[in-house]
Tab-separated table of C-alpha atoms in Angstrom:
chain	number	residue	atom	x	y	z
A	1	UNK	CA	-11.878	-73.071	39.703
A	2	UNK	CA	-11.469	-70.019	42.335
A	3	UNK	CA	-11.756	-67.207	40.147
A	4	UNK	CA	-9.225	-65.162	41.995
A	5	UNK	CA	-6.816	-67.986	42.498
A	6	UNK	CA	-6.818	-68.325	38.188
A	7	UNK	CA	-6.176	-64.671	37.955
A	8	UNK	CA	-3.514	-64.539	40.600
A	9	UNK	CA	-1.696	-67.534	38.918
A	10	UNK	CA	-2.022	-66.033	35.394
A	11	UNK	CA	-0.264	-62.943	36.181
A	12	UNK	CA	2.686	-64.652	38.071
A	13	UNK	CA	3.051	-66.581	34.833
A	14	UNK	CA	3.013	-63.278	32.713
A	15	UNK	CA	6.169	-61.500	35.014
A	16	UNK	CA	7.652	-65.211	34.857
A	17	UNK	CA	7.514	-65.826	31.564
A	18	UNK	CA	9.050	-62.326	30.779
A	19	UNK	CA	11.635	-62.945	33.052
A	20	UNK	CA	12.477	-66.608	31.673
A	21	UNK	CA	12.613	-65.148	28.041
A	22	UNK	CA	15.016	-62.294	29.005
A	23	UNK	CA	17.168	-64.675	30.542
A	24	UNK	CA	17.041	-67.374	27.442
A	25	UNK	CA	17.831	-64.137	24.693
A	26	UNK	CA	20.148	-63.419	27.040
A	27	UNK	CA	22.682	-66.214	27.179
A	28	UNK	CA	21.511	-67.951	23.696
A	29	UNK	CA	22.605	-66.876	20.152
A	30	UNK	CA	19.754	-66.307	17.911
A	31	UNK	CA	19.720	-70.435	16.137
A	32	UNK	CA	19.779	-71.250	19.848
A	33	UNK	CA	16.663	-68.961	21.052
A	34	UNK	CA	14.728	-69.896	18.345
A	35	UNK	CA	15.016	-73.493	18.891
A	36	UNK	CA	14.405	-73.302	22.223
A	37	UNK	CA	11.371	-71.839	21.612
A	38	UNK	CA	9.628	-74.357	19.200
A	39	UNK	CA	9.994	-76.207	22.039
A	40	UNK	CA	8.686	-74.250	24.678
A	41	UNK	CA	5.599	-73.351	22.347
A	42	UNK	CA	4.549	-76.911	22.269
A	43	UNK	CA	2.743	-76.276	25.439
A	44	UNK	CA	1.411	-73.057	24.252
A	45	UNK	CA	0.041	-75.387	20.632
A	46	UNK	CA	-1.734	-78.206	22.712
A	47	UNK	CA	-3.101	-75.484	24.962
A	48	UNK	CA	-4.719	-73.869	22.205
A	49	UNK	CA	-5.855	-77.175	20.358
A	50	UNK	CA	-7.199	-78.128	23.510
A	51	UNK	CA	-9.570	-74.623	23.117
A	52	UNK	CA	-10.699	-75.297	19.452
A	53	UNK	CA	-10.809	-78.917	20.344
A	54	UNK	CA	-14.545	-77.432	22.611
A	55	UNK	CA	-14.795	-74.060	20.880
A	56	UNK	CA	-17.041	-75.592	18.079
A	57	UNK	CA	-19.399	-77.838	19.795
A	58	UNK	CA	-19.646	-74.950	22.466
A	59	UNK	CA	-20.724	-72.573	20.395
A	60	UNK	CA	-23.547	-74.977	18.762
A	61	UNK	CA	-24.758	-76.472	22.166
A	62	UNK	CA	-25.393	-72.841	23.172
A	63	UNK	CA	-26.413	-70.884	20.172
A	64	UNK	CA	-28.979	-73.889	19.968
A	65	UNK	CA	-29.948	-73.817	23.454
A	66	UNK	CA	-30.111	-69.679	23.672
A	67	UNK	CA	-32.752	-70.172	20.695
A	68	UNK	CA	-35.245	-72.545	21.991
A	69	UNK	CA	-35.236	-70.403	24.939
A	70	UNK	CA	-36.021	-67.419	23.315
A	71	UNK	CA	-39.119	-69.424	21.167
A	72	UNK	CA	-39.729	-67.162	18.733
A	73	UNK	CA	-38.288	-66.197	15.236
A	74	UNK	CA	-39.604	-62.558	15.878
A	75	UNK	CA	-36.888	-62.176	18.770
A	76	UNK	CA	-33.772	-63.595	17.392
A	77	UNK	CA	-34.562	-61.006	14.093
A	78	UNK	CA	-34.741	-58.396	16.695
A	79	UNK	CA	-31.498	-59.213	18.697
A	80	UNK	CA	-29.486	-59.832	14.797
A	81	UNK	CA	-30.597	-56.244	13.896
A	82	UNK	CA	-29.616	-54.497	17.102
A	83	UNK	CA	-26.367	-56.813	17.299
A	84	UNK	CA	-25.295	-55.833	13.611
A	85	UNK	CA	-26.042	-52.018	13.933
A	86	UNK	CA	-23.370	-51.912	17.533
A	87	UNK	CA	-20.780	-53.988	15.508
A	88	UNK	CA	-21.100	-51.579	12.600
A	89	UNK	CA	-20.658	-48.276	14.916
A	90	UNK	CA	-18.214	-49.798	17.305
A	91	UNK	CA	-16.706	-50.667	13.691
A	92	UNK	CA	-16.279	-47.069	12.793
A	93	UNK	CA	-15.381	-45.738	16.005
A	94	UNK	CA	-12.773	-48.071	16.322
A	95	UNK	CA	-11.050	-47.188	12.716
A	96	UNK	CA	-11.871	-44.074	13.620
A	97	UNK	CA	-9.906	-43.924	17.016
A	98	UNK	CA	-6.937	-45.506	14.831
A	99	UNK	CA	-6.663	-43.220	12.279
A	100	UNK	CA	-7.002	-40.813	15.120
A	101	UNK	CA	-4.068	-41.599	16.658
A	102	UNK	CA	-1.958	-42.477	13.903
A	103	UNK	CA	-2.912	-38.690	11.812
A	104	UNK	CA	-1.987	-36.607	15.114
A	105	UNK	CA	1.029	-38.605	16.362
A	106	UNK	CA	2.513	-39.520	13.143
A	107	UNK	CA	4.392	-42.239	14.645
A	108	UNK	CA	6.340	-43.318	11.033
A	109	UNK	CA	7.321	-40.181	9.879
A	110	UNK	CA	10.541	-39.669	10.032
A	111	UNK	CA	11.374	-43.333	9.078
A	112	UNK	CA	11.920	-42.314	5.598
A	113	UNK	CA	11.392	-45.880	3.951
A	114	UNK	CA	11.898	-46.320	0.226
A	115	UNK	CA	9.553	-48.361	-2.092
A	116	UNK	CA	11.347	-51.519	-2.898
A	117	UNK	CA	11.237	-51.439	-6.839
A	118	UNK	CA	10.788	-55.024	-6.478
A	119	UNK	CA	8.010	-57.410	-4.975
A	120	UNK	CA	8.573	-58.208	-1.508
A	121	UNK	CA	7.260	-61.612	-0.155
A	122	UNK	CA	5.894	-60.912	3.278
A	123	UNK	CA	5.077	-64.761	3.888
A	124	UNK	CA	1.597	-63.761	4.178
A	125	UNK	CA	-1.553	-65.458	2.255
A	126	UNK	CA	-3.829	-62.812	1.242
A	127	UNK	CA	-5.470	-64.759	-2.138
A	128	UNK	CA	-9.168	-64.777	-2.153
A	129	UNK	CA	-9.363	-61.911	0.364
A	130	UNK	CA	-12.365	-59.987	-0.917
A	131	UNK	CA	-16.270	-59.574	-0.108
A	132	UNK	CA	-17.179	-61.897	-2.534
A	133	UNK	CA	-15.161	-64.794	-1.036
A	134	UNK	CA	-16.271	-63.977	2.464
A	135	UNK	CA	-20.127	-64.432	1.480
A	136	UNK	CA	-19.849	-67.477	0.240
A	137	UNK	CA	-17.688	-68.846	2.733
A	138	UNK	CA	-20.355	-67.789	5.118
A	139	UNK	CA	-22.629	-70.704	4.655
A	140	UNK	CA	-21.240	-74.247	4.951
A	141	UNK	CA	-21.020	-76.765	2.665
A	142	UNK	CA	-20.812	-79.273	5.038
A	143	UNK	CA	-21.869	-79.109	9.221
A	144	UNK	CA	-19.065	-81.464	9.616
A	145	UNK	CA	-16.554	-79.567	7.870
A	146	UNK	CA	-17.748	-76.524	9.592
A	147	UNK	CA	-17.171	-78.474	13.125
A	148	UNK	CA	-13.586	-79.980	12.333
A	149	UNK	CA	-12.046	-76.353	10.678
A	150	UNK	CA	-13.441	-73.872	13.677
A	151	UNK	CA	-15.226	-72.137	11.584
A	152	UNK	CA	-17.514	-70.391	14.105
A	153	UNK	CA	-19.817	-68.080	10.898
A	154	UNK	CA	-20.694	-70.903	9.723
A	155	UNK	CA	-21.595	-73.020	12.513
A	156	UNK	CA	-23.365	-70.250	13.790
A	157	UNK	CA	-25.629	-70.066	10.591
A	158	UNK	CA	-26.026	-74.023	10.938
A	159	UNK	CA	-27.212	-73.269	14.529
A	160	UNK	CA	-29.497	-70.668	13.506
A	161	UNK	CA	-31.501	-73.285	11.282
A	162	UNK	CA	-31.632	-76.238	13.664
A	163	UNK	CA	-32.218	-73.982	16.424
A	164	UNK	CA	-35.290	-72.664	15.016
A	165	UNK	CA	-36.631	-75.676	13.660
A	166	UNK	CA	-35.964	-77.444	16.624
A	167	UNK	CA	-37.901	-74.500	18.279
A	168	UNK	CA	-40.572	-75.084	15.924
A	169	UNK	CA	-41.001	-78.660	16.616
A	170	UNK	CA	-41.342	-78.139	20.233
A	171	UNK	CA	-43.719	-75.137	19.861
A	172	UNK	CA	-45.875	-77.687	18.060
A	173	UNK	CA	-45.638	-80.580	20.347
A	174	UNK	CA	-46.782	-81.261	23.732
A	175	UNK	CA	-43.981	-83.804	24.865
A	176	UNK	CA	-40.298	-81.970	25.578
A	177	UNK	CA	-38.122	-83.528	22.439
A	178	UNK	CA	-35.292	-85.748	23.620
A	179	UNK	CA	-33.066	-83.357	21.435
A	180	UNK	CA	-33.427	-80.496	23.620
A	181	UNK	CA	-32.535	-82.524	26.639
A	182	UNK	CA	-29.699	-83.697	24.683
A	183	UNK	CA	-28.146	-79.978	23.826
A	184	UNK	CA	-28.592	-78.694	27.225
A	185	UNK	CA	-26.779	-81.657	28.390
A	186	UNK	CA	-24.191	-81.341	26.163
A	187	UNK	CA	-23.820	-77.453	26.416
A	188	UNK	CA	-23.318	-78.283	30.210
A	189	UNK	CA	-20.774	-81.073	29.541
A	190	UNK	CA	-18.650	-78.726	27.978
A	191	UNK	CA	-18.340	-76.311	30.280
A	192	UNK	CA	-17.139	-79.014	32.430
A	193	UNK	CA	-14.644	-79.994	30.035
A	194	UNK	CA	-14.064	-75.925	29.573
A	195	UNK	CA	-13.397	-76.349	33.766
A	196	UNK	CA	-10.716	-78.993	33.149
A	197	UNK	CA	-8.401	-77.050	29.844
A	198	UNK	CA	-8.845	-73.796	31.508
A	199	UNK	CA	-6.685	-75.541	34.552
A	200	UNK	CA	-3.721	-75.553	32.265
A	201	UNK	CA	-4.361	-71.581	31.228
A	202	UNK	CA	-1.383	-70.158	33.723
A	203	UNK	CA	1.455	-72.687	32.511
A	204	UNK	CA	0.195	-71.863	28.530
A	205	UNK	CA	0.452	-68.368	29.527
A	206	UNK	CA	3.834	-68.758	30.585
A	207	UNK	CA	4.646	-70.506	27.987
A	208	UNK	CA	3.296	-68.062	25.325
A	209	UNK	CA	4.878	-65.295	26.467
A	210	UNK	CA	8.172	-66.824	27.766
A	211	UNK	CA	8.523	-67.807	24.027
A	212	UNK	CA	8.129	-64.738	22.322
A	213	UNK	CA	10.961	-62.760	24.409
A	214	UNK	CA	12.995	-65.375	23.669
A	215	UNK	CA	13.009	-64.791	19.789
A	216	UNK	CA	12.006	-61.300	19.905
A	217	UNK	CA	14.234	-59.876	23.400
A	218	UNK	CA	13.015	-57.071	25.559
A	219	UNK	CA	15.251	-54.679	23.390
A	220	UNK	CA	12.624	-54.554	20.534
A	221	UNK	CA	10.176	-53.244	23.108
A	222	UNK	CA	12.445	-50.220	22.862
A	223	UNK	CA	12.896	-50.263	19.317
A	224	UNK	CA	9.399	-49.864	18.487
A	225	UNK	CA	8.571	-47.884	22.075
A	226	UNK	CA	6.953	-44.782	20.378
A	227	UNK	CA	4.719	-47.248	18.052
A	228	UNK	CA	3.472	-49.540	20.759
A	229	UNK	CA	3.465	-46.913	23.031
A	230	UNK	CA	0.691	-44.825	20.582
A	231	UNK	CA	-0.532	-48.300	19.732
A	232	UNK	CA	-1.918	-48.646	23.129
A	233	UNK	CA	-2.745	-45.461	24.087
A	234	UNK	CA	-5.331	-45.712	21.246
A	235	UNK	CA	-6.497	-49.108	22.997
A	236	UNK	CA	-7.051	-47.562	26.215
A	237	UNK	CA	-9.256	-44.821	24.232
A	238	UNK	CA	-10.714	-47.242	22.718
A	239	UNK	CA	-11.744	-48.584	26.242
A	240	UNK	CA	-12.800	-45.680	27.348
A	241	UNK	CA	-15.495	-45.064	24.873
A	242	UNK	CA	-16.941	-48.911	25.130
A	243	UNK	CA	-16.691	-48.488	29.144
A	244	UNK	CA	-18.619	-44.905	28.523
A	245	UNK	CA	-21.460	-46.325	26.455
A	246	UNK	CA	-21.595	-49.391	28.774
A	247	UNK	CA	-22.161	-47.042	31.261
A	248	UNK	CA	-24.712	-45.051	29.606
A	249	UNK	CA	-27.249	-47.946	29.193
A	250	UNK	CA	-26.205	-50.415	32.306
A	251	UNK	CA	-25.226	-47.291	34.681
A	252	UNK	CA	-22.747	-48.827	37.895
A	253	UNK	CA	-23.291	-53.109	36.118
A	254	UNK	CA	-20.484	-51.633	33.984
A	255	UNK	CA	-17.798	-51.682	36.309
A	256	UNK	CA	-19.181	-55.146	37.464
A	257	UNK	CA	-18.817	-56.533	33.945
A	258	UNK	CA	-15.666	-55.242	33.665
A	259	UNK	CA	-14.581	-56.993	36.719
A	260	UNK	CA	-15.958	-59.984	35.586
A	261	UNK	CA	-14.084	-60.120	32.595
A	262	UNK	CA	-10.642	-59.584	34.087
A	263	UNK	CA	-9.592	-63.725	33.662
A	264	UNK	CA	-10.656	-63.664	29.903
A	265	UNK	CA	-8.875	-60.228	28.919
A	266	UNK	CA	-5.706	-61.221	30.708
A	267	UNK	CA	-6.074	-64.947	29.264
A	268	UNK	CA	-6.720	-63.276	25.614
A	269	UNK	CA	-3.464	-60.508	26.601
A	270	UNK	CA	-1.412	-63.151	27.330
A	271	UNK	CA	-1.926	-65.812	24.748
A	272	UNK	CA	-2.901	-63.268	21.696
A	273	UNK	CA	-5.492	-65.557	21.201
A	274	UNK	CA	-9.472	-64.705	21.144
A	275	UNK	CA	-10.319	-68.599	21.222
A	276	UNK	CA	-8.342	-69.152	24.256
A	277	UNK	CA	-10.636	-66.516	26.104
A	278	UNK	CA	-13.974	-67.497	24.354
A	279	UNK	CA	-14.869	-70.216	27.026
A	280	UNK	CA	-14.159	-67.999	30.153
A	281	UNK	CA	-16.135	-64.904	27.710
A	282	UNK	CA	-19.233	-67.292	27.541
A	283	UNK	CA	-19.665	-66.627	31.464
A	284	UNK	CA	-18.906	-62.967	32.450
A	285	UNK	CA	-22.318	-61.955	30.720
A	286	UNK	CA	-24.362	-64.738	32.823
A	287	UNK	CA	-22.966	-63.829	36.094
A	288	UNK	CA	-23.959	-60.235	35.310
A	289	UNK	CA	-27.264	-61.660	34.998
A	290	UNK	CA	-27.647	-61.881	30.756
A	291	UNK	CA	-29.858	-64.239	29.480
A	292	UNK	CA	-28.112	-67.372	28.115
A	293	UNK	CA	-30.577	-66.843	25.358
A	294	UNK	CA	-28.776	-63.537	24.496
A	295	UNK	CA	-25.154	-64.279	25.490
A	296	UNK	CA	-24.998	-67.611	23.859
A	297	UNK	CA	-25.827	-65.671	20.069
A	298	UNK	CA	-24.488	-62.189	20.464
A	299	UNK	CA	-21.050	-63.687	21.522
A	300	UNK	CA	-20.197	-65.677	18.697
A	301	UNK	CA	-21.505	-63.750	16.248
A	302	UNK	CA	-19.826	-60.913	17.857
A	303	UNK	CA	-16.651	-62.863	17.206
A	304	UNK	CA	-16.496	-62.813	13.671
A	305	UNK	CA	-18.339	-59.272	13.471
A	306	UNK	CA	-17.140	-57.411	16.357
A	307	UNK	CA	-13.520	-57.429	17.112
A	308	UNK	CA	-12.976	-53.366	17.685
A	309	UNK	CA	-9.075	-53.956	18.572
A	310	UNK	CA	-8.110	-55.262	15.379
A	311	UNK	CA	-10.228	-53.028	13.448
A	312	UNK	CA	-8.184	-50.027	15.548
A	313	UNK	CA	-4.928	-51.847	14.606
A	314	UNK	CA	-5.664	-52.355	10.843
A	315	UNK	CA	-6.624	-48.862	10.290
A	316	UNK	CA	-3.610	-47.392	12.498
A	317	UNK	CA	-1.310	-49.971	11.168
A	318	UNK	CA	-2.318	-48.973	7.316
A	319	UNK	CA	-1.848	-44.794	8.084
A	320	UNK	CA	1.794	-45.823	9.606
A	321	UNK	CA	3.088	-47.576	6.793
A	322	UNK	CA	2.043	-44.856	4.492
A	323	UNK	CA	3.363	-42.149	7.018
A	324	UNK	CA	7.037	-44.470	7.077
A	325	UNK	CA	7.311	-44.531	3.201
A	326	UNK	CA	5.996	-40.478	2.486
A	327	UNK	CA	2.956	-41.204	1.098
A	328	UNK	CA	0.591	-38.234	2.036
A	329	UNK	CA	-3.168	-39.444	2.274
A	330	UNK	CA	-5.959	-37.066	2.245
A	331	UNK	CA	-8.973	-36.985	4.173
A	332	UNK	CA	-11.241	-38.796	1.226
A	333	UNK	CA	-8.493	-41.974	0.454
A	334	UNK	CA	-8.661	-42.261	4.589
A	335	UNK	CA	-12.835	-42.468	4.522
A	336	UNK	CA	-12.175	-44.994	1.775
A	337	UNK	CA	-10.084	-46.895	3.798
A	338	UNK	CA	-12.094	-47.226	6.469
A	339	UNK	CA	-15.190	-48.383	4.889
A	340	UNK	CA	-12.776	-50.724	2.788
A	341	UNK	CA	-12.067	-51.980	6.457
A	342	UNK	CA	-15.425	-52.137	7.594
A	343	UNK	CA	-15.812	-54.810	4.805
A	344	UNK	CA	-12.603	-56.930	4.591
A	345	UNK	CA	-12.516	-56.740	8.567
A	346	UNK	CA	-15.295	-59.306	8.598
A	347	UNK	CA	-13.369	-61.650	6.829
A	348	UNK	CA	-11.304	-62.201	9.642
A	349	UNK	CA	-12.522	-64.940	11.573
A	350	UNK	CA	-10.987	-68.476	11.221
A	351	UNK	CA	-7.796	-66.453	9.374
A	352	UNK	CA	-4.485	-66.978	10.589
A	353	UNK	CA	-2.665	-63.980	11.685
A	354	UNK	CA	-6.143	-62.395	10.281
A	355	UNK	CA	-4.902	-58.848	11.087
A	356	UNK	CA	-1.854	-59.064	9.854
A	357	UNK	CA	-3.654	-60.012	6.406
A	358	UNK	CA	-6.626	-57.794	6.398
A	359	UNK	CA	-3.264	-54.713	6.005
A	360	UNK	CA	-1.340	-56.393	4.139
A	361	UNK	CA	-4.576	-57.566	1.485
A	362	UNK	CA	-6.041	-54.069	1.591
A	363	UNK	CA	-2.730	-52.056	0.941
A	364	UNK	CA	-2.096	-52.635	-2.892
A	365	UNK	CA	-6.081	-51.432	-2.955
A	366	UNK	CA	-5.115	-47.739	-2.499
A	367	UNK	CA	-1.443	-48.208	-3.875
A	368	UNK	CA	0.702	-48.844	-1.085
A	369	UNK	CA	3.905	-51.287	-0.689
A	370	UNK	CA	3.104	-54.363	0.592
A	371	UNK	CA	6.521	-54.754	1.969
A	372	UNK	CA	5.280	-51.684	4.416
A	373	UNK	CA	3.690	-54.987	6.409
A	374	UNK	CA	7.020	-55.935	6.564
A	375	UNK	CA	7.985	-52.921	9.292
A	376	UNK	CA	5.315	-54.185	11.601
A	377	UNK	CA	5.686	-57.939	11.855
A	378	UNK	CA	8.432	-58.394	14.576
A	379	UNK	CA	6.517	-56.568	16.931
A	380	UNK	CA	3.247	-58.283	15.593
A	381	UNK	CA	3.088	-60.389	18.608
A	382	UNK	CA	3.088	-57.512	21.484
A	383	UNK	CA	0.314	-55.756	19.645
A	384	UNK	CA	-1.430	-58.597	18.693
A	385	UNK	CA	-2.100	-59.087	22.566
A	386	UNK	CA	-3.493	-55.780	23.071
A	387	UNK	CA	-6.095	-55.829	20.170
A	388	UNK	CA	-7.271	-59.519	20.836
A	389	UNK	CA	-7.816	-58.191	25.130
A	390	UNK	CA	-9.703	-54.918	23.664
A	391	UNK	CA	-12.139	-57.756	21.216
A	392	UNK	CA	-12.513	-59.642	24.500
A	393	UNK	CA	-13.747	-56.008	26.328
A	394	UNK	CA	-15.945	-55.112	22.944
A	395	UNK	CA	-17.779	-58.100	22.978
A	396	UNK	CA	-18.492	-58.353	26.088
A	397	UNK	CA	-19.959	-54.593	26.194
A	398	UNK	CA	-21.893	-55.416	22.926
A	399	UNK	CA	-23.372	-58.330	24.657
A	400	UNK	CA	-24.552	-56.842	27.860
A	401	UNK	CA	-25.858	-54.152	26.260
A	402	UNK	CA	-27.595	-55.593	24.003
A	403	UNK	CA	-29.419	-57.737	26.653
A	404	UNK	CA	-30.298	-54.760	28.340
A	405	UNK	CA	-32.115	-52.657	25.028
A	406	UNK	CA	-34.082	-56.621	24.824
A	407	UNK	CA	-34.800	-56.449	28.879
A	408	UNK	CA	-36.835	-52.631	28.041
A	409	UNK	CA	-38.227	-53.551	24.496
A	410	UNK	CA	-39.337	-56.634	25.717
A	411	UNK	CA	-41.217	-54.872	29.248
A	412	UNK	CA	-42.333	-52.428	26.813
A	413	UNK	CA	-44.403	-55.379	24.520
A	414	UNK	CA	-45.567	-56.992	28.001
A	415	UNK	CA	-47.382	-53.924	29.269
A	416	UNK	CA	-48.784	-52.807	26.168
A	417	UNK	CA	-50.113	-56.314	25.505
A	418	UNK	CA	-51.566	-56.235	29.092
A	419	UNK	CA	-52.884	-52.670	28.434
A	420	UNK	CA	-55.062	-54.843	25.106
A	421	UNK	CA	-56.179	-57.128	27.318
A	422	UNK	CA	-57.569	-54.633	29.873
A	423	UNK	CA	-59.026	-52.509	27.057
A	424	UNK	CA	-61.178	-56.073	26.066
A	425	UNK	CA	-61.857	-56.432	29.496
């Protein structure tokens, strides 16, 4: 598709969505809007089960693919350990930028909630939340399971084993193995397929939003001004700092990234979904030049390790609810609650609502009222779509930067193994 045209069309479907939901809260009565729509988010549904219907043999055609390219077991331990040590200090800056925000705005004092001396049931599912749970669930029990739930960790930990064994066996053998032919086939049917969903993107946009200011109505924008207002100035900081450190290592390729990944963040704004922007993710790094063998692993991992907008949210969402119902945190409680973060966090992939969940799991931990999650869940939706757009920016830093720190470490090996080989000479 004409890259341009997709854009163009997605933002038409943004102002028309708005304007279709104004006009539906408008004239309906609140059974009426929410009916409507369920119906109108049917389109929004089989858009995204049309995503997760490629998302998981995607991500195993390439993770599989980036590995035999790369060849050696030495190189993907190398990219792993510079991948995890960005997530973890993107990590704390993030949490860091939302506590930040939320300690010298104070956006819920004022509110002067009282603790309900009853339990409140938020409708959330936050059993089993813990670090324990989350290692385990890590490695699959089943490949097939893995595939039909989405469950990107552990397919990429499946990958990671029949890449490299795969990359053993053709190491060791002088014929090309009809499996390799077969992934790199398949990787490229699917971003054929990718092509062909990613056609229906504008009308799902349209659909998304369009939906969501028909229950919710422009008037809860104002409501909740000053907190999405703060909400997203933090965001921008947050994009600030990524942009500055992508600057730092790829200089003036920074604002060409960025450009590049205008479709997916406004795909990702739009729908509040990370999946829906995965696909059109996967290819801002390789028109900037990254090696498929580097984009096709940092990515996904960075998906379930990475996502600096919700980790911004969670830790600005947790220091509001305390702020609305009086309760005065000191400095030490808010370093425990972001390395609490830092852990639950990466729980998050494959969660519904994972966010959402991550707050309301972690606030009993330092004695705060659950039913606090309860002040932030009808505007949910219009922050959701600025935290999933910032994971779509932090990634796609991450991954471009990492590629570079390989490009230098890997020209630095070359010429000292040519400087051996002179010396022997």
């Amino acid at each position: 598709m004409n890259r341009q045209r997709l854009m163009q069309q997605i933002i038409i479907a943004i102002l028309l969505g708005i304007i279709t939901g104004w006009g539906l809260n408008h004239y309906l009565d609140a059974s009426q809007t929410k009916e409507v729509a369920s119906y109108i988010n049917i389109i929004t549904d089989v858009f995204l089960r049309l995503i997760k219907m490629i998302i998981a043999p995607l991500v195993f055609a390439t993770i599989v693919s980036g590995l035999i390219s790369i060849g050696g077991s030495s190189s993907v331990g190398r990219i792993t350990i510079k991948a995890m040590v960005w997530f973890i200090i993107a990590g704390l800056v993030s949490l860091g930028i939302g506590m930040l925000i939320a300690n010298v705005f104070q956006p819920g004092v004022g509110l002067n909630v009282v603790v309900p001396q009853e339990e409140v049931n938020t409708g959330l599912n936050t059993s089993g939340f813990s670090l324990k749970s989350f290692i385990s669930h890590i490695f699959p029990s089943s490949f097939a399971s893995a595939m039909a739930n989405n469950e990107i960790l552990q397919i990429l930990i499946f990958s990671i084993f029949f890449g490299a064994a795969l990359s053993y066996i053709c190491h060791n053998s002088k014929k090309r193995s009809l499996f390799v032919t077969l992934i790199e086939d398949l990787a490229r049917i699917m971003f054929r397929i990718t092509d062909y969903v990613m056609s229906f993107a504008p009308i799902a946009v349209f659909a998304s939003i369009a939906s969501a200011v028909t229950v919710q109505g422009l008037g809860l924008l104002y409501d909740y001004g000053k907190l999405i207002g703060l909400f997203y100035i933090g965001l921008f900081l947050l994009w600030a700092v990524l942009s500055g450190v992508g600057f730092f290592f790829l200089g003036k390729r920074i604002f060409s990234l960025m450009k590049l990944i205008r479709e997916p963040v406004a795909l990702a704004f739009a729908t509040a979904s990370s999946e829906s922007a995965y696909p059109k993710t996967m290819n801002a790094p390789d028109r900037l030049g990254v090696p498929k063998k580097i984009s096709s692993f940092v990515l996904p991992l960075g998906y379930s390790f990475n996502l600096d907008g919700s980790m911004m949210y969670q830790s600005f969402a947790i220091l509001f609810i305390a702020q609305a119902y009086n309760i005065d945190l000191s400095v030490t409680e808010q370093i425990l609650i972001m390395l609490t973060l830092m852990i639950t966090s990466k729980g998050m992939a494959g969660v519904a609502r994972a966010s959402v969940v991550v707050v309301a799991a972690t606030l009993p931990m330092f004695s705060l009222p659950e039913a606090g999650i309860l002040l932030i869940l009808a505007i949910d939706q219009f922050l959701d779509m600025g935290r999933t757009a910032t994971n779509v920016v932090g990634n796609s830093i991450s991954t471009a930067v990492i590629a570079k720190l390989e490009e230098k470490q890997s020209g630095a090996e070359q010429k000292e193994q040519s400087s051996k080989i002179a010396q022997e000479v």
